[in-house]
Tab-separated table of C-alpha atoms in Angstrom:
chain	number	residue	atom	x	y	z
A	185	PRO	CA	16.307	7.707	-17.702
A	186	GLU	CA	16.173	10.261	-14.951
A	187	PRO	CA	12.707	11.035	-13.360
A	188	THR	CA	10.753	13.706	-15.191
A	189	LEU	CA	9.067	16.796	-13.734
A	190	THR	CA	5.692	17.855	-15.143
A	191	VAL	CA	3.738	20.964	-13.976
A	192	VAL	CA	-0.068	20.803	-14.148
A	193	ASP	CA	-2.643	23.567	-13.348
A	194	ASP	CA	-5.671	21.984	-11.710
A	195	ALA	CA	-7.458	24.082	-9.163
A	196	ALA	CA	-10.090	21.401	-8.465
A	197	PHE	CA	-7.697	18.572	-7.578
A	198	ALA	CA	-7.872	17.671	-3.852
A	199	ALA	CA	-6.376	14.073	-3.778
A	200	SER	CA	-9.652	12.838	-2.286
A	201	GLY	CA	-10.540	9.973	-4.572
A	202	SER	CA	-10.833	8.585	-8.122
A	203	GLU	CA	-13.942	10.712	-8.862
A	204	GLU	CA	-11.598	13.715	-9.562
A	205	ALA	CA	-10.569	11.838	-12.775
A	206	ALA	CA	-7.138	13.411	-12.608
A	207	PRO	CA	-5.350	12.059	-15.776
A	208	PHE	CA	-1.882	12.689	-14.310
A	209	LEU	CA	-2.563	9.879	-11.762
A	210	ARG	CA	-3.013	7.446	-14.616
A	211	TRP	CA	-0.113	8.359	-16.863
A	212	ARG	CA	1.642	5.176	-17.859
A	213	LEU	CA	5.136	4.518	-16.528
A	214	ASP	CA	6.957	2.213	-18.904
A	215	ALA	CA	9.296	-0.352	-17.344
A	216	SER	CA	11.000	-1.025	-20.746
A	217	SER	CA	11.882	2.530	-21.827
A	218	GLY	CA	11.511	4.503	-18.575
A	219	PRO	CA	11.568	6.651	-16.691
A	220	THR	CA	10.107	4.341	-13.953
A	221	CYS	CA	9.363	7.265	-11.633
A	222	GLU	CA	8.390	10.875	-11.949
A	223	LEU	CA	7.330	14.023	-10.115
A	224	VAL	CA	4.169	15.953	-10.920
A	225	HIS	CA	3.627	19.421	-9.510
A	226	VAL	CA	-0.122	20.232	-9.397
A	227	ARG	CA	-0.763	23.966	-8.931
A	228	GLY	CA	-4.068	25.024	-7.491
A	229	HIS	CA	-5.574	28.097	-5.738
A	230	GLY	CA	-3.777	28.691	-2.393
A	231	ARG	CA	-2.254	25.190	-2.165
A	232	GLY	CA	-0.567	22.674	-4.395
A	233	PHE	CA	0.437	19.068	-4.541
A	234	LEU	CA	3.756	17.272	-5.209
A	235	ILE	CA	2.983	13.801	-6.525
A	236	PHE	CA	5.843	11.295	-6.420
A	237	ARG	CA	4.868	8.452	-8.838
A	238	ALA	CA	6.773	5.205	-9.223
A	239	LEU	CA	6.301	1.814	-10.679
A	240	HIS	CA	5.769	-0.606	-7.824
A	241	GLY	CA	8.182	-2.919	-9.740
A	242	VAL	CA	11.088	-0.687	-8.716
A	243	MET	CA	9.997	1.182	-5.603
A	244	ASP	CA	7.814	0.371	-2.617
A	245	GLY	CA	5.812	2.722	-0.331
A	246	GLN	CA	8.681	3.273	2.112
A	247	GLY	CA	11.130	3.674	-0.702
A	248	THR	CA	8.913	6.382	-2.299
A	249	LEU	CA	8.805	8.190	1.027
A	250	LEU	CA	12.580	8.008	1.355
A	251	TRP	CA	12.899	9.513	-2.151
A	252	ALA	CA	10.407	12.312	-1.360
A	253	LYS	CA	12.305	13.170	1.937
A	254	ASP	CA	15.571	13.320	0.138
A	255	PHE	CA	14.132	15.506	-2.539
A	256	MET	CA	13.005	17.935	0.163
A	257	ARG	CA	16.438	17.936	1.807
A	258	CYS	CA	17.861	19.118	-1.521
A	259	LEU	CA	15.279	21.960	-1.801
A	260	ARG	CA	16.049	23.015	1.702
A	261	GLY	CA	19.734	23.196	0.827
A	262	GLU	CA	20.627	20.241	3.021
A	263	THR	CA	22.926	17.384	2.080
A	264	PRO	CA	20.820	14.454	0.750
A	265	ILE	CA	21.405	11.117	2.433
A	266	GLY	CA	21.350	9.207	-0.849
A	267	HIS	CA	20.120	5.608	-1.383
A	268	PRO	CA	22.713	4.067	-3.665
A	269	SER	CA	22.299	0.410	-2.729
A	270	THR	CA	21.552	-2.066	-5.528
A	271	LEU	CA	20.306	-4.705	-3.037
A	272	ASP	CA	17.081	-6.462	-4.178
A	273	VAL	CA	14.582	-8.331	-2.033
A	274	GLN	CA	15.484	-11.722	-3.440
A	275	THR	CA	19.125	-11.283	-2.443
A	276	LEU	CA	18.094	-9.933	0.974
A	277	CYS	CA	15.844	-12.945	1.609
A	278	GLU	CA	18.676	-15.283	0.582
A	279	ASP	CA	21.149	-13.537	2.876
A	280	HIS	CA	18.735	-13.858	5.785
A	281	ARG	CA	17.582	-17.363	4.830
A	282	TYR	CA	13.987	-16.445	4.540
A	283	ASP	CA	11.725	-19.155	3.178
A	284	ARG	CA	10.575	-18.746	-0.405
A	285	ARG	CA	6.965	-19.799	-0.331
A	286	PRO	CA	4.112	-19.636	-2.755
A	287	LEU	CA	1.044	-17.527	-1.983
A	288	PRO	CA	-1.510	-19.102	0.436
A	289	PRO	CA	-4.258	-21.182	-1.138
A	290	PRO	CA	-7.124	-19.218	-2.747
A	291	ASP	CA	-9.665	-19.719	0.132
A	292	ALA	CA	-10.145	-16.163	1.384
A	293	LEU	CA	-13.225	-13.939	1.044
A	294	HIS	CA	-13.119	-10.535	-0.594
A	295	PRO	CA	-14.439	-7.852	1.809
A	296	LEU	CA	-16.844	-6.471	-0.776
A	297	GLY	CA	-18.380	-9.771	-1.800
A	298	LEU	CA	-18.387	-11.464	-5.198
A	299	PRO	CA	-17.137	-9.655	-8.300
A	300	SER	CA	-19.421	-8.271	-11.015
A	301	ALA	CA	-19.123	-9.843	-14.506
A	302	THR	CA	-20.263	-6.684	-16.138
A	303	ALA	CA	-17.762	-4.148	-14.618
A	304	ALA	CA	-15.675	-2.054	-17.034
A	305	GLY	CA	-12.420	-3.001	-15.322
A	306	GLY	CA	-11.715	0.431	-13.729
A	307	HIS	CA	-10.294	1.303	-10.330
A	308	ALA	CA	-11.868	3.351	-7.601
A	309	TRP	CA	-10.315	4.763	-4.439
A	310	ARG	CA	-11.207	7.093	-1.597
A	311	ARG	CA	-9.218	9.052	1.000
A	312	VAL	CA	-10.303	9.344	4.620
A	313	THR	CA	-8.749	11.747	7.118
A	314	ILE	CA	-9.304	11.028	10.842
A	315	ASP	CA	-8.709	14.001	13.077
A	316	ARG	CA	-6.678	12.166	15.654
A	317	PRO	CA	-3.078	10.777	15.878
A	318	LEU	CA	-2.374	7.285	14.420
A	319	SER	CA	-3.359	4.684	16.977
A	320	ALA	CA	-1.095	1.834	17.915
A	321	ASP	CA	-3.798	-0.674	17.015
A	322	ALA	CA	-4.729	0.949	13.664
A	323	THR	CA	-3.880	-2.189	11.613
A	324	GLY	CA	-6.007	-4.332	13.943
A	325	ARG	CA	-8.944	-1.958	13.786
A	326	ILE	CA	-8.742	-2.056	9.897
A	327	ALA	CA	-8.520	-5.828	9.909
A	328	VAL	CA	-11.572	-6.212	11.994
A	329	ALA	CA	-13.564	-3.760	9.895
A	330	LEU	CA	-12.522	-5.716	6.735
A	331	SER	CA	-13.591	-8.989	8.355
A	332	GLU	CA	-16.925	-7.544	9.332
A	333	GLN	CA	-17.492	-6.291	5.768
A	334	ALA	CA	-16.654	-9.729	4.388
A	335	THR	CA	-19.233	-11.265	6.621
A	336	LEU	CA	-21.789	-8.675	5.570
A	337	HIS	CA	-21.284	-9.317	1.844
A	338	HIS	CA	-21.023	-13.129	1.793
A	339	ARG	CA	-23.867	-15.494	2.570
A	340	GLU	CA	-21.439	-18.413	3.410
A	341	PRO	CA	-18.900	-18.076	6.179
A	342	GLY	CA	-15.212	-18.115	5.212
A	343	LEU	CA	-11.705	-17.091	5.882
A	344	VAL	CA	-10.511	-13.447	6.010
A	345	ARG	CA	-6.857	-13.196	5.370
A	346	ILE	CA	-4.941	-9.903	5.433
A	347	HIS	CA	-1.756	-9.294	3.549
A	348	LEU	CA	0.732	-7.194	5.416
A	349	PRO	CA	3.711	-5.829	3.423
A	350	THR	CA	6.616	-5.778	5.855
A	351	ASP	CA	9.504	-3.319	5.473
A	352	LEU	CA	12.776	-5.298	5.605
A	353	ARG	CA	15.148	-2.207	5.784
A	354	ALA	CA	15.491	-2.769	9.581
A	355	TYR	CA	17.292	-6.016	8.814
A	356	CYS	CA	19.864	-4.373	6.446
A	357	ARG	CA	20.740	-1.189	8.282
A	358	LYS	CA	23.952	-0.657	6.374
A	359	GLU	CA	22.103	-0.678	3.043
A	360	ARG	CA	20.303	2.503	1.891
A	361	SER	CA	17.779	1.786	-0.852
A	362	THR	CA	14.495	3.059	-2.211
A	363	ALA	CA	13.801	-0.325	-3.949
A	364	ASN	CA	11.189	-2.919	-3.271
A	365	LEU	CA	12.588	-4.247	0.068
A	366	PHE	CA	9.478	-5.737	1.665
A	367	GLY	CA	8.405	-9.255	2.487
A	368	SER	CA	4.869	-10.417	3.100
A	369	LEU	CA	3.134	-11.526	6.321
A	370	PHE	CA	-0.319	-13.017	6.105
A	371	LEU	CA	-2.715	-12.635	8.997
A	372	ASP	CA	-5.807	-14.797	9.356
A	373	VAL	CA	-8.602	-12.821	11.177
A	374	GLU	CA	-10.226	-15.379	13.398
A	375	PRO	CA	-13.922	-15.038	14.519
A	376	GLY	CA	-14.078	-12.813	17.518
A	377	ALA	CA	-10.763	-11.215	16.998
A	378	THR	CA	-10.190	-7.717	18.448
A	379	PRO	CA	-7.805	-4.950	17.436
A	380	GLU	CA	-5.740	-5.761	20.514
A	381	SER	CA	-5.493	-9.467	19.792
A	382	ILE	CA	-4.605	-8.788	16.183
A	383	SER	CA	-1.849	-6.317	17.302
A	384	ARG	CA	-0.375	-8.960	19.611
A	385	THR	CA	-0.430	-11.539	16.787
A	386	ILE	CA	1.431	-9.133	14.452
A	387	VAL	CA	4.073	-8.374	17.022
A	388	LYS	CA	4.559	-12.138	17.550
A	389	MET	CA	4.864	-12.690	13.834
A	390	LEU	CA	7.401	-9.914	13.551
A	391	TYR	CA	9.644	-10.777	16.436
A	392	GLU	CA	9.306	-14.337	17.658
A	393	ARG	CA	12.250	-15.648	15.672
A	394	ASP	CA	15.098	-14.711	17.952
A	395	GLY	CA	14.044	-11.084	17.562
A	396	GLN	CA	16.203	-10.815	14.497
A	397	LYS	CA	13.793	-11.253	11.668
A	398	PRO	CA	10.104	-11.764	11.097
A	399	ALA	CA	8.713	-15.237	11.681
A	400	GLY	CA	6.483	-16.633	8.962
A	401	LEU	CA	7.684	-14.124	6.468
A	402	PHE	CA	7.036	-14.876	2.798
A	403	GLY	CA	10.229	-13.920	1.105
A	404	GLY	CA	8.811	-14.304	-2.386
A	405	ASP	CA	8.771	-17.145	-4.885
A	406	GLY	CA	11.946	-16.269	-6.638
A	407	ALA	CA	10.139	-15.187	-9.793
A	408	SER	CA	12.171	-13.470	-12.454
A	409	GLY	CA	11.921	-12.521	-16.105
A	410	SER	CA	9.815	-10.157	-18.173
A	411	MET	CA	7.439	-7.853	-16.231
A	412	ALA	CA	5.094	-8.015	-19.160
A	413	VAL	CA	4.902	-11.820	-18.917
A	414	HIS	CA	4.250	-11.598	-15.148
A	415	ARG	CA	1.518	-9.037	-15.787
A	416	VAL	CA	-0.286	-11.292	-18.254
A	417	LYS	CA	0.022	-14.230	-15.895
A	418	ALA	CA	-1.379	-12.167	-13.038
A	419	PHE	CA	-4.466	-11.237	-15.053
A	420	VAL	CA	-4.990	-14.858	-16.098
A	421	ASP	CA	-4.664	-15.974	-12.540
A	422	LEU	CA	-7.193	-13.324	-11.380
A	423	SER	CA	-9.731	-14.323	-13.964
A	424	HIS	CA	-9.749	-17.879	-12.508
A	425	LEU	CA	-9.986	-16.547	-8.955
A	426	HIS	CA	-12.968	-14.291	-9.962
A	427	ASP	CA	-14.772	-17.445	-11.163
A	428	THR	CA	-14.694	-18.974	-7.651
A	429	GLY	CA	-14.845	-15.736	-5.585
A	430	ARG	CA	-11.999	-16.940	-3.383
A	431	TYR	CA	-8.577	-15.327	-3.161
A	432	SER	CA	-5.147	-15.924	-1.651
A	433	PHE	CA	-5.830	-12.984	0.622
A	434	SER	CA	-8.839	-10.716	1.261
A	435	ALA	CA	-7.020	-7.396	1.236
A	436	THR	CA	-3.616	-5.740	1.534
A	437	VAL	CA	-3.095	-3.299	4.452
A	438	SER	CA	-0.010	-1.163	3.951
A	439	HIS	CA	1.039	0.620	7.162
A	440	LEU	CA	3.442	3.377	6.372
A	441	GLY	CA	3.992	4.597	9.953
A	442	ARG	CA	4.029	8.127	11.251
A	443	ILE	CA	5.257	10.973	9.080
A	444	ASP	CA	6.689	14.256	10.361
A	445	GLY	CA	5.267	17.080	8.234
A	446	ALA	CA	8.503	19.056	8.569
A	447	SER	CA	10.422	16.308	6.676
A	448	LEU	CA	8.206	16.989	3.664
A	449	SER	CA	8.242	20.786	3.836
A	450	GLY	CA	10.553	23.231	2.111
A	451	PRO	CA	11.400	26.913	1.684
A	452	GLY	CA	8.187	28.812	1.096
A	453	TRP	CA	5.701	26.053	1.811
A	454	THR	CA	4.474	23.760	4.602
A	455	ALA	CA	3.232	20.175	4.011
A	456	THR	CA	-0.108	19.782	5.662
A	457	SER	CA	-0.813	16.171	4.825
A	458	ALA	CA	-0.067	13.305	2.474
A	459	VAL	CA	-1.886	10.406	0.927
A	460	PHE	CA	-0.553	7.107	-0.543
A	461	VAL	CA	-2.870	6.419	-3.484
A	462	PRO	CA	-3.742	2.654	-3.220
A	463	LEU	CA	-2.036	0.370	-5.669
A	464	VAL	CA	-4.126	-0.109	-8.809
A	465	ALA	CA	-5.077	-3.777	-8.452
A	466	ASP	CA	-8.019	-6.163	-8.560
A	467	ALA	CA	-7.690	-6.686	-4.870
A	468	CYS	CA	-8.729	-4.464	-2.007
A	469	VAL	CA	-5.775	-2.317	-0.944
A	470	VAL	CA	-5.789	-0.089	2.129
A	471	SER	CA	-2.954	2.314	3.054
A	472	VAL	CA	-2.700	3.964	6.434
A	473	HIS	CA	-0.308	6.354	8.003
A	474	GLY	CA	-0.072	9.155	10.586
A	475	PHE	CA	0.741	12.664	9.498
A	476	ASP	CA	1.542	14.985	12.447
A	477	SER	CA	-1.684	14.947	14.527
A	478	HIS	CA	-4.033	13.189	12.079
A	479	THR	CA	-4.464	9.833	10.445
A	480	VAL	CA	-4.905	9.244	6.748
A	481	VAL	CA	-6.391	6.099	5.208
A	482	ALA	CA	-6.933	5.479	1.480
A	483	VAL	CA	-8.703	2.400	0.187
A	484	GLY	CA	-8.923	1.221	-3.408
A	485	VAL	CA	-10.724	-1.579	-5.236
A	486	SER	CA	-11.470	-2.766	-8.696
A	487	ASP	CA	-14.863	-1.567	-9.940
A	488	ARG	CA	-15.662	-5.307	-10.176
A	489	PHE	CA	-16.433	-5.030	-6.507
A	490	ASP	CA	-18.079	-1.597	-6.465
A	491	ALA	CA	-21.122	-2.253	-8.615
A	492	HIS	CA	-23.558	-1.596	-5.777
A	493	GLY	CA	-21.673	1.125	-3.745
A	494	GLY	CA	-19.651	-1.366	-1.796
A	495	LEU	CA	-16.612	0.962	-1.632
A	496	ASP	CA	-18.688	3.685	0.097
A	497	THR	CA	-19.891	1.189	2.688
A	498	LEU	CA	-16.336	0.043	3.292
A	499	VAL	CA	-15.023	3.618	3.614
A	500	ASP	CA	-17.735	4.380	6.239
A	501	ALA	CA	-16.731	1.158	8.103
A	502	LEU	CA	-13.020	2.126	8.163
A	503	ARG	CA	-13.876	5.665	9.315
A	504	ARG	CA	-15.887	4.278	12.239
A	505	ALA	CA	-13.221	1.733	13.078
A	506	LEU	CA	-10.488	4.361	13.411
A	507	THR	CA	-12.775	6.965	15.146
A	508	ASP	CA	-14.633	4.864	17.804
């Protein structure tokens, strides 16, 4: 089915975090009956929000941004670019001969410590706006802050491993798609690492293989079948990981790049910012991007890890990391 449009009046909504309890951010998208994506127009006093929602099973962060930009082209009376490709990430990885590898071993620390057994199973997130342009070493700064938080919350030393979703569209330039076209890089944050050293490591991981494709890219494990079955398996696997307090990776850092506000503006309104609400997951998920002259970070965690205000501590640490 085609995406739906829903108009909501909510003068208090500010897209600042989960405390707003906005129900339209939690409406279920059904992979079986669809639609798998939708647009919600939230009307407030003096400003509004356009919320592009999609199942991650069909669209990644960059894909969602491409969809939003094409939508705005239509509203401005411009010809949309269109993204008609049916290419999927498994086919792309096969074409480029990426290795299919399982996740790393579950030996990484969570940046907020051990999970609580009494949590209700909810999800909390916060938005942070930094009044300066996106820095070239933003991912490195965030990785160091996550490592420092993991050290703070764990008595025993351990590994901090960052999952970096990597956009693969650069390696299939003739294909135009909004689908899930990302691979995974995993970065181990060594003791004493700096934002600069992490940035150099990421560049090496991205370009050392003949400059044609990322080195060390995890192209997926070739999983297929029912999404419901995979969802159940994911929760079962997570329950075992919670028992040990060790995970395949400590956090996901999704870097969406720099966004030009004009590309998301239309007749009669100007886009002043944007936020990528972190994926609802049991892991720690951080999204970061630049919007014109400021930087936006959003961090989300399961409430299993927020029993003692750990998310607030992490938010403050990320703010300092990107401000200092």
